[in-house]
Short mmCIF file of C-alpha atoms and ligand atoms in Angstrom, two decimals:
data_model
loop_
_atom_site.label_atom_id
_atom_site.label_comp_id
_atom_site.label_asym_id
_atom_site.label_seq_id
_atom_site.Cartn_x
_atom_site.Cartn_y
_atom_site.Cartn_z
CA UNK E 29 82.38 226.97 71.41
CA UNK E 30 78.76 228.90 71.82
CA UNK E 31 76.13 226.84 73.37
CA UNK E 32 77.78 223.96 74.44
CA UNK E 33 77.92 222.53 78.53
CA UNK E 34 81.26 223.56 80.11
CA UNK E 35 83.37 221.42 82.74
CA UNK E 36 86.41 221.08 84.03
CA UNK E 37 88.59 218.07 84.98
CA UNK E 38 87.11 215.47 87.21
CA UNK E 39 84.27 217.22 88.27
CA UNK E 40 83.57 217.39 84.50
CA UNK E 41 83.74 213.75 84.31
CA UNK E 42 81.77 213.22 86.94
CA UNK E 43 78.87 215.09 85.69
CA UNK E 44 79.02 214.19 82.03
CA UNK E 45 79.41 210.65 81.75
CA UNK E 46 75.65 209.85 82.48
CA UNK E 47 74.65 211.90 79.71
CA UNK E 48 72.94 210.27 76.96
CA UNK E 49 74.16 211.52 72.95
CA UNK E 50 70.89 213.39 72.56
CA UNK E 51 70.79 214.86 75.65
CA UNK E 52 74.44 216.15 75.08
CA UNK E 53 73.56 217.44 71.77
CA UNK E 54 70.77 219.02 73.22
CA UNK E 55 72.41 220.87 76.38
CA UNK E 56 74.72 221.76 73.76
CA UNK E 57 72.20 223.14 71.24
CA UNK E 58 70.08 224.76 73.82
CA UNK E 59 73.35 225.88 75.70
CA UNK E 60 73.32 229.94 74.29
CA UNK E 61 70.09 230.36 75.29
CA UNK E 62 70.88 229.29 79.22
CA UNK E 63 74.72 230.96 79.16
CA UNK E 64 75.04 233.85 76.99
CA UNK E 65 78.05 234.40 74.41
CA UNK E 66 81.04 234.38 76.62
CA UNK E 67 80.79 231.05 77.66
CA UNK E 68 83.84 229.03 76.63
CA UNK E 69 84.06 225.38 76.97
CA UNK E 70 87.59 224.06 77.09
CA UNK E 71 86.61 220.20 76.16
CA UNK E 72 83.59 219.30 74.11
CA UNK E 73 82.80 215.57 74.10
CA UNK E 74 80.44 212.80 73.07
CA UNK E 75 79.83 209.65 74.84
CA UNK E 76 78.27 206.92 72.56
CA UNK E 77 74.86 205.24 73.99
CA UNK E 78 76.72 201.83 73.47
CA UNK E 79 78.64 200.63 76.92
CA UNK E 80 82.71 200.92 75.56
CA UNK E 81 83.70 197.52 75.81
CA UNK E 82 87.21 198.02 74.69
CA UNK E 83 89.67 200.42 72.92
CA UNK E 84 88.53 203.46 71.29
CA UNK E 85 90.17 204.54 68.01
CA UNK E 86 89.80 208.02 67.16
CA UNK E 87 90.05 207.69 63.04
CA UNK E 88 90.97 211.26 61.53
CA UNK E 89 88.91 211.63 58.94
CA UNK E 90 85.68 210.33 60.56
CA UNK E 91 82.98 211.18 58.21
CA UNK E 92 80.65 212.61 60.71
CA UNK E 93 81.42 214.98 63.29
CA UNK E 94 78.67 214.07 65.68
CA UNK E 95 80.46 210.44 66.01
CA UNK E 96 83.75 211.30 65.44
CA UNK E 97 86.01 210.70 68.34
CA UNK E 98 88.19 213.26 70.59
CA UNK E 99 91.29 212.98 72.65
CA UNK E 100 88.56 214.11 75.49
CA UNK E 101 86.57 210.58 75.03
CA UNK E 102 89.52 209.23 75.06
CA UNK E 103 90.64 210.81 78.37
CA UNK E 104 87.26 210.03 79.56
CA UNK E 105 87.26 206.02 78.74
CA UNK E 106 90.55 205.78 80.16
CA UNK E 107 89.87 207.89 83.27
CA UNK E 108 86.04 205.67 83.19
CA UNK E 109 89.02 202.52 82.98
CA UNK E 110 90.94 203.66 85.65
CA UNK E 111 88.25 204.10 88.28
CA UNK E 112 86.88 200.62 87.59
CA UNK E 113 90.57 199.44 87.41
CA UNK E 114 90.69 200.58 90.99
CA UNK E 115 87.41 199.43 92.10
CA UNK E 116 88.12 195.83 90.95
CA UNK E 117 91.23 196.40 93.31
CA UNK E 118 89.30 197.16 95.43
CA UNK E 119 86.81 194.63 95.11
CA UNK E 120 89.95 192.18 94.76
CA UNK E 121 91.22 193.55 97.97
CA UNK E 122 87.66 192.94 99.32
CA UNK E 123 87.38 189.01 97.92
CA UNK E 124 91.03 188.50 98.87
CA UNK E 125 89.50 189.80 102.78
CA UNK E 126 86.57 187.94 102.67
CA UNK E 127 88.42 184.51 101.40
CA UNK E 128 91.28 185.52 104.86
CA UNK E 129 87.76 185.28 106.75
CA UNK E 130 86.42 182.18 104.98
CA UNK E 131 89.36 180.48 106.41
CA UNK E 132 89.16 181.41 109.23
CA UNK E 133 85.74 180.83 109.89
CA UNK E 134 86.82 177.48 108.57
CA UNK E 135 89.15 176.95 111.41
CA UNK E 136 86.95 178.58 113.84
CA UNK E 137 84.37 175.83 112.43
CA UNK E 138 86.99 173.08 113.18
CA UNK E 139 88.15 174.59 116.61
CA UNK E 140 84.67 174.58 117.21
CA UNK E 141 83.73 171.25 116.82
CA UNK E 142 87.01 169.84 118.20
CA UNK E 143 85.80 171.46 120.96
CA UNK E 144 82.77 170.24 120.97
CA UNK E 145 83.78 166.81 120.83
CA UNK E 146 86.50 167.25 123.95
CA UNK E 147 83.46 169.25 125.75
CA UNK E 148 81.41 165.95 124.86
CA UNK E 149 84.79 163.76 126.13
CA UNK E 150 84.85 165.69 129.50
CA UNK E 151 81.14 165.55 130.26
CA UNK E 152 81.42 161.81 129.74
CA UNK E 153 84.48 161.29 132.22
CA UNK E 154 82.83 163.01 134.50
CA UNK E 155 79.61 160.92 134.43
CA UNK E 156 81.68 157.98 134.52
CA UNK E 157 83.57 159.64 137.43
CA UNK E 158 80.12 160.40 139.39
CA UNK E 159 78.87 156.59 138.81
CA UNK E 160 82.45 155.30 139.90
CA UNK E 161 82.17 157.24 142.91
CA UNK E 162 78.79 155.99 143.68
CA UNK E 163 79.97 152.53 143.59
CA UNK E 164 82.51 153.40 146.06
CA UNK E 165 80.58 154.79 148.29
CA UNK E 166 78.78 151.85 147.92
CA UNK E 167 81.46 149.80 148.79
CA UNK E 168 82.32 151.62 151.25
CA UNK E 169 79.23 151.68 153.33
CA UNK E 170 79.05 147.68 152.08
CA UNK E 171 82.65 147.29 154.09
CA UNK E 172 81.21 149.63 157.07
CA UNK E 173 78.88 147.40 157.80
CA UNK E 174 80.82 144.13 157.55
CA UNK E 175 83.22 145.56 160.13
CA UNK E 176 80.43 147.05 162.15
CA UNK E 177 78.78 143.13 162.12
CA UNK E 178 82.74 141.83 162.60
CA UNK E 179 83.18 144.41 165.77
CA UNK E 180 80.37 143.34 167.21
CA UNK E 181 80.66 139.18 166.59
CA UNK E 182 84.15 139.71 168.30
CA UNK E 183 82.73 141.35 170.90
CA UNK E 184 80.17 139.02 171.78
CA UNK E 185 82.78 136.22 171.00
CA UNK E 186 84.84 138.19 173.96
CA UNK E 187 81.97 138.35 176.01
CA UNK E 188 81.12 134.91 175.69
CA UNK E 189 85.20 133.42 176.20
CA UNK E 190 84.94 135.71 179.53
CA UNK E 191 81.78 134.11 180.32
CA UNK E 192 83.36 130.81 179.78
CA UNK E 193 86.20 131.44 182.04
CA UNK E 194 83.89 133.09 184.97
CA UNK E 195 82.40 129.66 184.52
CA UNK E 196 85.85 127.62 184.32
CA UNK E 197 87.12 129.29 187.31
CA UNK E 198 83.63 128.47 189.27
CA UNK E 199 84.34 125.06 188.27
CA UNK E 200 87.96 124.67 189.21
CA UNK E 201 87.08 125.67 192.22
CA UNK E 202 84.47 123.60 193.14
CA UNK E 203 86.75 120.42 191.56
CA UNK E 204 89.22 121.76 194.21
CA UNK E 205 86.71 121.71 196.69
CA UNK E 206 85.58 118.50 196.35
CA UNK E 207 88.97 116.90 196.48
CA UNK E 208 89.50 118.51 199.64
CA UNK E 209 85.69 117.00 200.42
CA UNK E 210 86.93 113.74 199.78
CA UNK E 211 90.32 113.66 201.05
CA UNK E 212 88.02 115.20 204.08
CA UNK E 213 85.55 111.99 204.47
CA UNK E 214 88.34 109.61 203.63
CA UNK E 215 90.33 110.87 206.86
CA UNK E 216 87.15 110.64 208.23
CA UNK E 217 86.45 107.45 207.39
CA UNK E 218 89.69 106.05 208.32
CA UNK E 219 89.27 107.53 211.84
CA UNK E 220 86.14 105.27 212.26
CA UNK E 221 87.32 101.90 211.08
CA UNK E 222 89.83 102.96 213.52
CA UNK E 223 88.28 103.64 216.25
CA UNK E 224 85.38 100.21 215.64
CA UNK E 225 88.32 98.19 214.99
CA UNK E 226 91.08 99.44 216.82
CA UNK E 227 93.73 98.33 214.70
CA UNK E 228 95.29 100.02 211.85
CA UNK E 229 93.35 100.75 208.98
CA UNK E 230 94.03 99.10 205.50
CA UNK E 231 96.21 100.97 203.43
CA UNK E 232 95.30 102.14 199.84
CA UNK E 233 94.45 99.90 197.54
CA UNK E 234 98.25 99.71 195.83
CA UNK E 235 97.62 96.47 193.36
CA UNK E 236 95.08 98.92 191.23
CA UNK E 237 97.77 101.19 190.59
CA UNK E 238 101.25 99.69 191.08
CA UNK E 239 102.25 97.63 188.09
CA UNK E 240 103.40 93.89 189.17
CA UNK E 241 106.45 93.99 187.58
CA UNK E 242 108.24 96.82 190.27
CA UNK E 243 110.26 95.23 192.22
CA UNK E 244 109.07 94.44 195.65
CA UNK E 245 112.70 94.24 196.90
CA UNK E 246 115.99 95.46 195.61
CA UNK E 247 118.87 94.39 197.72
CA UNK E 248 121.24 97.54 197.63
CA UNK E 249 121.36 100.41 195.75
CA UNK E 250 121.68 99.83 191.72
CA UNK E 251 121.27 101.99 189.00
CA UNK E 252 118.01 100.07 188.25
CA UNK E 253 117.36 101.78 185.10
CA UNK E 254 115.38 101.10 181.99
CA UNK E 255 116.59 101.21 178.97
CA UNK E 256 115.50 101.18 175.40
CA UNK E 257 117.64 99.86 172.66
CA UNK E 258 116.02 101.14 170.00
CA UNK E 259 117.70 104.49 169.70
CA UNK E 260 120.53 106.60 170.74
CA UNK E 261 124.34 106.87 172.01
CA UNK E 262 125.78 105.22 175.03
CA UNK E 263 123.01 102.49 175.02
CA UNK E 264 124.18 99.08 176.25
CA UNK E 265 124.13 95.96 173.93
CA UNK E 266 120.94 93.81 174.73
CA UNK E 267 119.84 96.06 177.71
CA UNK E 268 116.13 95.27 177.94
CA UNK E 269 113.06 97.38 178.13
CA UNK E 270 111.01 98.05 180.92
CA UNK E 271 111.36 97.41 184.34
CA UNK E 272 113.65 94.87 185.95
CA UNK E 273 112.53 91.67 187.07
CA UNK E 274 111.58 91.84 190.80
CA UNK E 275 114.94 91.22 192.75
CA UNK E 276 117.65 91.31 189.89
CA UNK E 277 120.53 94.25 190.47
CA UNK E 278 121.10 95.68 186.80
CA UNK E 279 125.00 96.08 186.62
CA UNK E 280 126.27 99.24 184.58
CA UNK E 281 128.13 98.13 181.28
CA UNK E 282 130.63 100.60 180.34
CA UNK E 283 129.27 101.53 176.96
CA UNK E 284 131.20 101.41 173.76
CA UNK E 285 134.45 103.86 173.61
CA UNK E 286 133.47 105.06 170.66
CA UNK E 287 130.39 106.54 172.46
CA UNK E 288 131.99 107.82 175.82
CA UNK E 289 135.15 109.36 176.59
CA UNK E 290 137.63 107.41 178.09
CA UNK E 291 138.40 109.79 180.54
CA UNK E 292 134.65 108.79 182.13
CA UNK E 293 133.44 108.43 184.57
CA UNK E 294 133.11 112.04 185.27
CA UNK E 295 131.91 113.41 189.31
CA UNK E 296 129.32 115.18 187.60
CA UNK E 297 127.88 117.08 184.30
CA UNK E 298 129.95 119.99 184.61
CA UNK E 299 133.44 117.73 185.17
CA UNK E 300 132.34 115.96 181.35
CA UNK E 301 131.59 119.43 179.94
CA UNK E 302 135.39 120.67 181.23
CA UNK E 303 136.33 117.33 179.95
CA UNK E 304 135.17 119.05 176.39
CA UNK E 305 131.99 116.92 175.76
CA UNK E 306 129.97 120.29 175.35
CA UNK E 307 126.84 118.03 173.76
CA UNK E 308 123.81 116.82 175.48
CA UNK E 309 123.44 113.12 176.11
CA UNK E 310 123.72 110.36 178.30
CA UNK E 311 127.23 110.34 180.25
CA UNK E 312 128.82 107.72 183.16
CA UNK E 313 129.03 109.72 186.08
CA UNK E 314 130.38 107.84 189.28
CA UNK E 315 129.49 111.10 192.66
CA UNK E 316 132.68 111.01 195.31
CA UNK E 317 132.24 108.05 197.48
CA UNK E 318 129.97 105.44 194.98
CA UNK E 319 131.76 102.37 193.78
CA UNK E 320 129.74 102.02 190.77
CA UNK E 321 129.21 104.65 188.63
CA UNK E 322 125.81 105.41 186.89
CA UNK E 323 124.16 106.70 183.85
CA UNK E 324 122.66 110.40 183.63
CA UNK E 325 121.53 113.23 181.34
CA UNK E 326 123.93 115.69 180.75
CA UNK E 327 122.58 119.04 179.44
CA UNK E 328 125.03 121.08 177.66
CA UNK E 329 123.33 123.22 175.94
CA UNK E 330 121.14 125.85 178.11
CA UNK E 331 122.25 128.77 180.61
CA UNK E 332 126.21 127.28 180.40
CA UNK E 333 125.72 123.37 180.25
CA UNK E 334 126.95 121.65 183.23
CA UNK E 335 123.42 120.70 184.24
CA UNK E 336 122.34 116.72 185.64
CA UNK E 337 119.13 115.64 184.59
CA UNK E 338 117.74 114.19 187.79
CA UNK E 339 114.32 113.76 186.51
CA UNK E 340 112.20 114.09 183.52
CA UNK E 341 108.93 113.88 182.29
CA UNK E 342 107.57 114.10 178.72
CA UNK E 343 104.95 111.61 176.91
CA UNK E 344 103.89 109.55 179.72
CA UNK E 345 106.02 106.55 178.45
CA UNK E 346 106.64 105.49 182.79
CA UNK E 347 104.80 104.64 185.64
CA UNK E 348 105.92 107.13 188.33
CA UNK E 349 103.56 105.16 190.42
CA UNK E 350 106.08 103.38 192.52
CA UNK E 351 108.00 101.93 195.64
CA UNK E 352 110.00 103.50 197.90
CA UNK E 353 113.02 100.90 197.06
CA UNK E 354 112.40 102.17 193.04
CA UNK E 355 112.65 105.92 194.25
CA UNK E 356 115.62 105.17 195.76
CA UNK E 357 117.51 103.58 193.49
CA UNK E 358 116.26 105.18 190.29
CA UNK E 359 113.97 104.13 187.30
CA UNK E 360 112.85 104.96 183.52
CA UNK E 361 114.92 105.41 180.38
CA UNK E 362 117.63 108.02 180.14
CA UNK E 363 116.75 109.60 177.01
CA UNK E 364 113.05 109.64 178.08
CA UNK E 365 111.53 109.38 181.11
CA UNK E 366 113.10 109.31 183.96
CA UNK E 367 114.28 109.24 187.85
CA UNK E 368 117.96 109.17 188.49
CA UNK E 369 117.28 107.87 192.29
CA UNK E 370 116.97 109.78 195.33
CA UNK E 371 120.66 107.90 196.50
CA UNK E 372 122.43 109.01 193.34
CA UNK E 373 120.23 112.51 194.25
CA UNK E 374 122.11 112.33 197.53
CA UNK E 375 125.23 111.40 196.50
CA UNK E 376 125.66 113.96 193.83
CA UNK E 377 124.12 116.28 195.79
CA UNK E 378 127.16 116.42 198.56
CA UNK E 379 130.01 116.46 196.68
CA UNK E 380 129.20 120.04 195.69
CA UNK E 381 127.47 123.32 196.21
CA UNK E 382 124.32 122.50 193.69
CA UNK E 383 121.08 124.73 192.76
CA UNK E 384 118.05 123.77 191.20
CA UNK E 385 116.40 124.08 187.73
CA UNK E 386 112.90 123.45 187.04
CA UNK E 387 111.57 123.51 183.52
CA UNK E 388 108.10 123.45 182.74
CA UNK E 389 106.40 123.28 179.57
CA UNK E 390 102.19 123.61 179.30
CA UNK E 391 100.32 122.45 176.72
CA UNK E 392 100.40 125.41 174.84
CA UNK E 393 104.07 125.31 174.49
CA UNK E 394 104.94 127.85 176.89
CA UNK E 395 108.34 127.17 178.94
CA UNK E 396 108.78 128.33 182.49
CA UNK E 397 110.96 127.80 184.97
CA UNK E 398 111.27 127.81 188.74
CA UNK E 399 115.18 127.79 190.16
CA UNK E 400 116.11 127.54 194.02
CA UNK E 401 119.90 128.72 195.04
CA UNK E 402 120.86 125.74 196.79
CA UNK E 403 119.30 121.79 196.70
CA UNK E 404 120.73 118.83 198.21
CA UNK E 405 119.18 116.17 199.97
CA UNK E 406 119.76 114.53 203.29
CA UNK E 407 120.83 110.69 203.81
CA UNK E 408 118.35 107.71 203.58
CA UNK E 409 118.18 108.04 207.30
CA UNK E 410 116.65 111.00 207.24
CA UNK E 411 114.18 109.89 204.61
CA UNK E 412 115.90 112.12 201.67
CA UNK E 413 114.92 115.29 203.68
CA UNK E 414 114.78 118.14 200.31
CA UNK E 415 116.91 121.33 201.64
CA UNK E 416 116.07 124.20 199.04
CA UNK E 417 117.63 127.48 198.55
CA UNK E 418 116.03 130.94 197.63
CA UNK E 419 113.41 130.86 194.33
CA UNK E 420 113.42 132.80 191.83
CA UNK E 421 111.67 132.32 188.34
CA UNK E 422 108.82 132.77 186.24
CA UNK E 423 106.74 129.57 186.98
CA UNK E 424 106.00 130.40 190.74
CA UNK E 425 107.53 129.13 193.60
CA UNK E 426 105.41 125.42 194.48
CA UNK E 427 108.45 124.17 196.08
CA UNK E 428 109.01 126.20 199.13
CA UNK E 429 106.32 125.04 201.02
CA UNK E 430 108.14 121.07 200.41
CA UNK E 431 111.41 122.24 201.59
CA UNK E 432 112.40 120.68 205.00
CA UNK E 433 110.18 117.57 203.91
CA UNK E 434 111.26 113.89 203.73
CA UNK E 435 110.43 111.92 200.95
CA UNK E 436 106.99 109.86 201.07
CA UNK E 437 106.30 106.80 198.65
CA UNK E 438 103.24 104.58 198.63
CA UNK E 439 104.73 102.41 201.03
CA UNK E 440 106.50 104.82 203.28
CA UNK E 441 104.33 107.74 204.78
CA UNK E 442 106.61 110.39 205.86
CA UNK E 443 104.07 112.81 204.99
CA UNK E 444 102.59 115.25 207.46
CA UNK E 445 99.11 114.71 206.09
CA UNK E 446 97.04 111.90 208.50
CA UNK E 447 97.01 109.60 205.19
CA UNK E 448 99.53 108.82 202.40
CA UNK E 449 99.79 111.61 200.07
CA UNK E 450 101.25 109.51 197.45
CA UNK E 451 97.87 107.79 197.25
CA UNK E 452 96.25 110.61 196.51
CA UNK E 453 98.88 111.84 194.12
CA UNK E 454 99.77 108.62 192.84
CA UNK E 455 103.56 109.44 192.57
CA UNK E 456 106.37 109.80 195.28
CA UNK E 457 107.18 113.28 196.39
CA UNK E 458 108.62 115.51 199.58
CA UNK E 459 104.91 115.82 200.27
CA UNK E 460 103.96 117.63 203.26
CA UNK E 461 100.24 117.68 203.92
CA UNK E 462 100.16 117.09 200.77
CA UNK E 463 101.77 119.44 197.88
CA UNK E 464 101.99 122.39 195.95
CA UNK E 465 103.31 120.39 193.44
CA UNK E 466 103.44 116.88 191.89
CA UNK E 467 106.29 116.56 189.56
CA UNK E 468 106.35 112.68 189.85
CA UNK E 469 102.51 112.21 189.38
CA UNK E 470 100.65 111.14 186.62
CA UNK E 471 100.81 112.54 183.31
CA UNK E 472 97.61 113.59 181.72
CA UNK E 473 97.71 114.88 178.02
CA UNK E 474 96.12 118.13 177.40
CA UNK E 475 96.53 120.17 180.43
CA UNK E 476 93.45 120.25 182.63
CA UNK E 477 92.34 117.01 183.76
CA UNK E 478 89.82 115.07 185.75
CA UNK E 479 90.27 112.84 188.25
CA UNK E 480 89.31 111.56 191.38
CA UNK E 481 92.61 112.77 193.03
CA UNK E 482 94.86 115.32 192.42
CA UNK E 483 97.35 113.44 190.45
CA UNK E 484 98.56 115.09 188.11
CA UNK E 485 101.79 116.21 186.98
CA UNK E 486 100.78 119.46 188.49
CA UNK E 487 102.93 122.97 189.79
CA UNK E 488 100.23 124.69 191.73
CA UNK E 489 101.90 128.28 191.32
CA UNK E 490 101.39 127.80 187.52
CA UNK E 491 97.90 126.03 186.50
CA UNK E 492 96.72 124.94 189.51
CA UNK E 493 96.30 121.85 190.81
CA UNK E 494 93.98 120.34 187.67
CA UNK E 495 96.60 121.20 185.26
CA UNK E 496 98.96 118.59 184.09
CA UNK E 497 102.10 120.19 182.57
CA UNK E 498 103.20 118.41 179.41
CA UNK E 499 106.96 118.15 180.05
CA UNK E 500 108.82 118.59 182.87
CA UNK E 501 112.92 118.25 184.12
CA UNK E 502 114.19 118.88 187.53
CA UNK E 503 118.12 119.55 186.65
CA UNK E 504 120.74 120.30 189.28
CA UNK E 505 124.15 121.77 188.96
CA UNK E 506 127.11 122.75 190.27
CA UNK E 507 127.27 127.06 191.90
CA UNK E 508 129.76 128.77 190.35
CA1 LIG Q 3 100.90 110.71 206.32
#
């Protein structure tokens, strides 16, 4: 066709579609001026000014040419179709992106505040951490200095109790020194009135401390026990309590069978236990060569049995305070306090091989015991002369220094001191000039006493001589 604009295929398109009717029509009628006569256009087409909107219908027989439609518009809308078929694809493939991202900024959001909110969590723990741990230290530095003031009260308390016994010592000492003192001047003393007088001096005043109901004289040896008929097993019908009337002689009931075996009286402890009476108590024992048998504490029960009670001391209950005819024949209450008699002593003592047990018991509780290899005593004749074997122990040995000693009572001085020890001990013992120990003094509740004299129910080896022991036994029995 002469004169009119020539394309081909897209590139055709391309360049066509902006073109306005008129300026088509004129390219196209100005078109053989610009390109000669040999120009040949394959497609000629018109694009209407109005945007196509939808389907284009090419009638045949449109009645003018300039608007009629060709197969080339037609090619054109549906190519123009296509394109913005595939941008809206595109665009759909774009909004279908961006909506993947608005999620996930969405979840990003919520990550992002969850973490916030655990971020907010943590920083609160910890603050709570760091003011719990301020507190503690607190605390701690708090309990620092309570055991820093606690260290130091004990250690002034220690300092002080040391004090204290720096001081107690001093004092026991100069206590100790002062008896001595006296006993010292009362010697002394004595010696004078002697010498202005020359007779003997007066003996210690005994009525202060003897009781008037010991016996003054007792005939021949008894079993011149008390008894108390309150209490107990092998206790004699309408036995009385406390000592005997001056001069009476006590005779030994047999008690009950159902109390004693019948086999009894036994020689000693040991003979009841092989007699199968393996419990403590009282027992009849009658030693080889006594016509009348007496009563005794039998103790069955520690290091084998076997054991005779020869003495005991517990609450203070008797008056060791006593004669020389009570020491001999025995006084006190079998199941309490007691002396079996330095005759029954004897007597038992030779029939066998015996040792010695002495239990001790402070007033703290603490036992401790002294035991010598080999005890008897010698006859009345030789004033009950103690012969003592070996010690061994854990109380100290305050017996040793007694051994070879007779026995000395207020009213029989057999004592190697220039006075009586028993007046200054108040009890009867194998004093010498005078004693490590006091067994048979007086008893003194709470340990360390004070007195005038020594007299107290003292072991020197364990206390001293100001410490009264709270319970005592002297035991004997038979070596095996
Ligand atoms: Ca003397």
């Amino acid at each position: 066709m002469p004169g009119a604009t020539f394309c081909r295929g897209q590139d055709c398109l391309h360049n066509c579609q902006a073109l306005t009717k008129d300026s088509i029509l004129s390219r196209i009628r100005r078109a053989p001026e610009a390109h000669g006569e040999n120009k040949k256009c394959s497609y000629t087409f018109l694009v209407p000014e109005q945007k196509i909107t939808g389907p284009i219908c090419a009638a045949r027989g449109y009645s003018n040419d300039k608007d009629r439609v060709t197969r080339m518009d037609v090619a054109a809308v549906r190519d123009l179709l296509l394109k913005q078929r595939r941008e809206m694809e595109t665009l759909k493939l774009v909004v279908d992106v961006d909506g993947n991202l608005v999620n996930e900024m969405k979840l990003l959001r919520k990550e992002s505040r969850n973490m916030n909110s655990r971020v907010t969590q943590l920083y609160m723990q910890l603050l709570h951490e760091i003011i719990r741990k301020r507190d503690n230290s607190l605390e701690l530095a708090q309990l620092e200095t309570r055991i820093l003031n606690a260290t130091a009260e004990s250690l002034r308390l220690a300092s002080r109790y040391r004090e204290l016994e720096t001081k107690y010592a001093a004092l026991s000492a100069i206590v100790n020194n002062q008896s001595v003192l006296i006993g010292t001047l009362e010697e002394h003393c004595m010696q004078v009135y002697s010498r202005r007088h020359e007779e003997p001096p007066l003996g210690p005043r005994l009525v202060q401390v003897v009781p008037e109901n010991i016996p003054v004289h007792v005939p021949r040896f008894n079993n011149e026990i008390q008894r108390d008929n309150n209490r107990g097993f092998a206790r004699e019908r309408g036995s009385r309590s406390g000592p005997s009337p001056t001069g009476s002689t006590l005779e030994v009931e047999k008690p009950p069978e159902r109390n004693f075996s019948a086999e009894g009286p036994f020689r000693d402890c040991l003979e009841a236990q092989e007699a199968g009476h393996g419990t403590s108590g009282m027992y009849l024992i009658r030693p080889d060569e006594t016509e009348r048998p007496m009563q005794i504490w039998c103790e069955q029960e520690i290091d084998n049995g076997g054991w005779n009670v020869i003495q005991s001391r517990r609450d203070g209950s008797v008056n060791f305070f006593r004669s020389w005819d009570n020491y001999k024949s025995g006084f006190g209450n079998i199941d309490g306090e007691y002396w079996l008699g330095l005759e029954g002593i004897y007597k038992l003592g030779r029939q066998e091989d015996y040792k010695l047990l002495v239990e001790l018991e402070d007033w703290m509780g603490k036992k401790v015991y002294a035991q010598y290899s080999s005890f008897h005593l010698e006859p009345e004749s030789e004033g009950y002369r103690l012969r003592l074997g070996t010690y061994q122990g854990n109380a100290g040995d305050s017996l040793t220094s007694h051994n070879g000693k007779q026995f000395t009572t207020l009213d029989r001085d057999k004592d190697a001191f220039s006075g009586n020890c028993a007046h200054f001990h108040k009890g009867g013992w194998w004093y010498n000039a005078c004693g490590q120990s006091n067994l048979n003094g007086v008893w003194y509740t709470g340990g360390v006493y004070r007195s005038k004299f020594q007299d107290g129910i003292f072991w020197a080896e364990y206390g001293g001589g100001f410490y009264s022991m709270k319970s005592v036994r002297m035991m004997i029995r038979t070596i095996d």
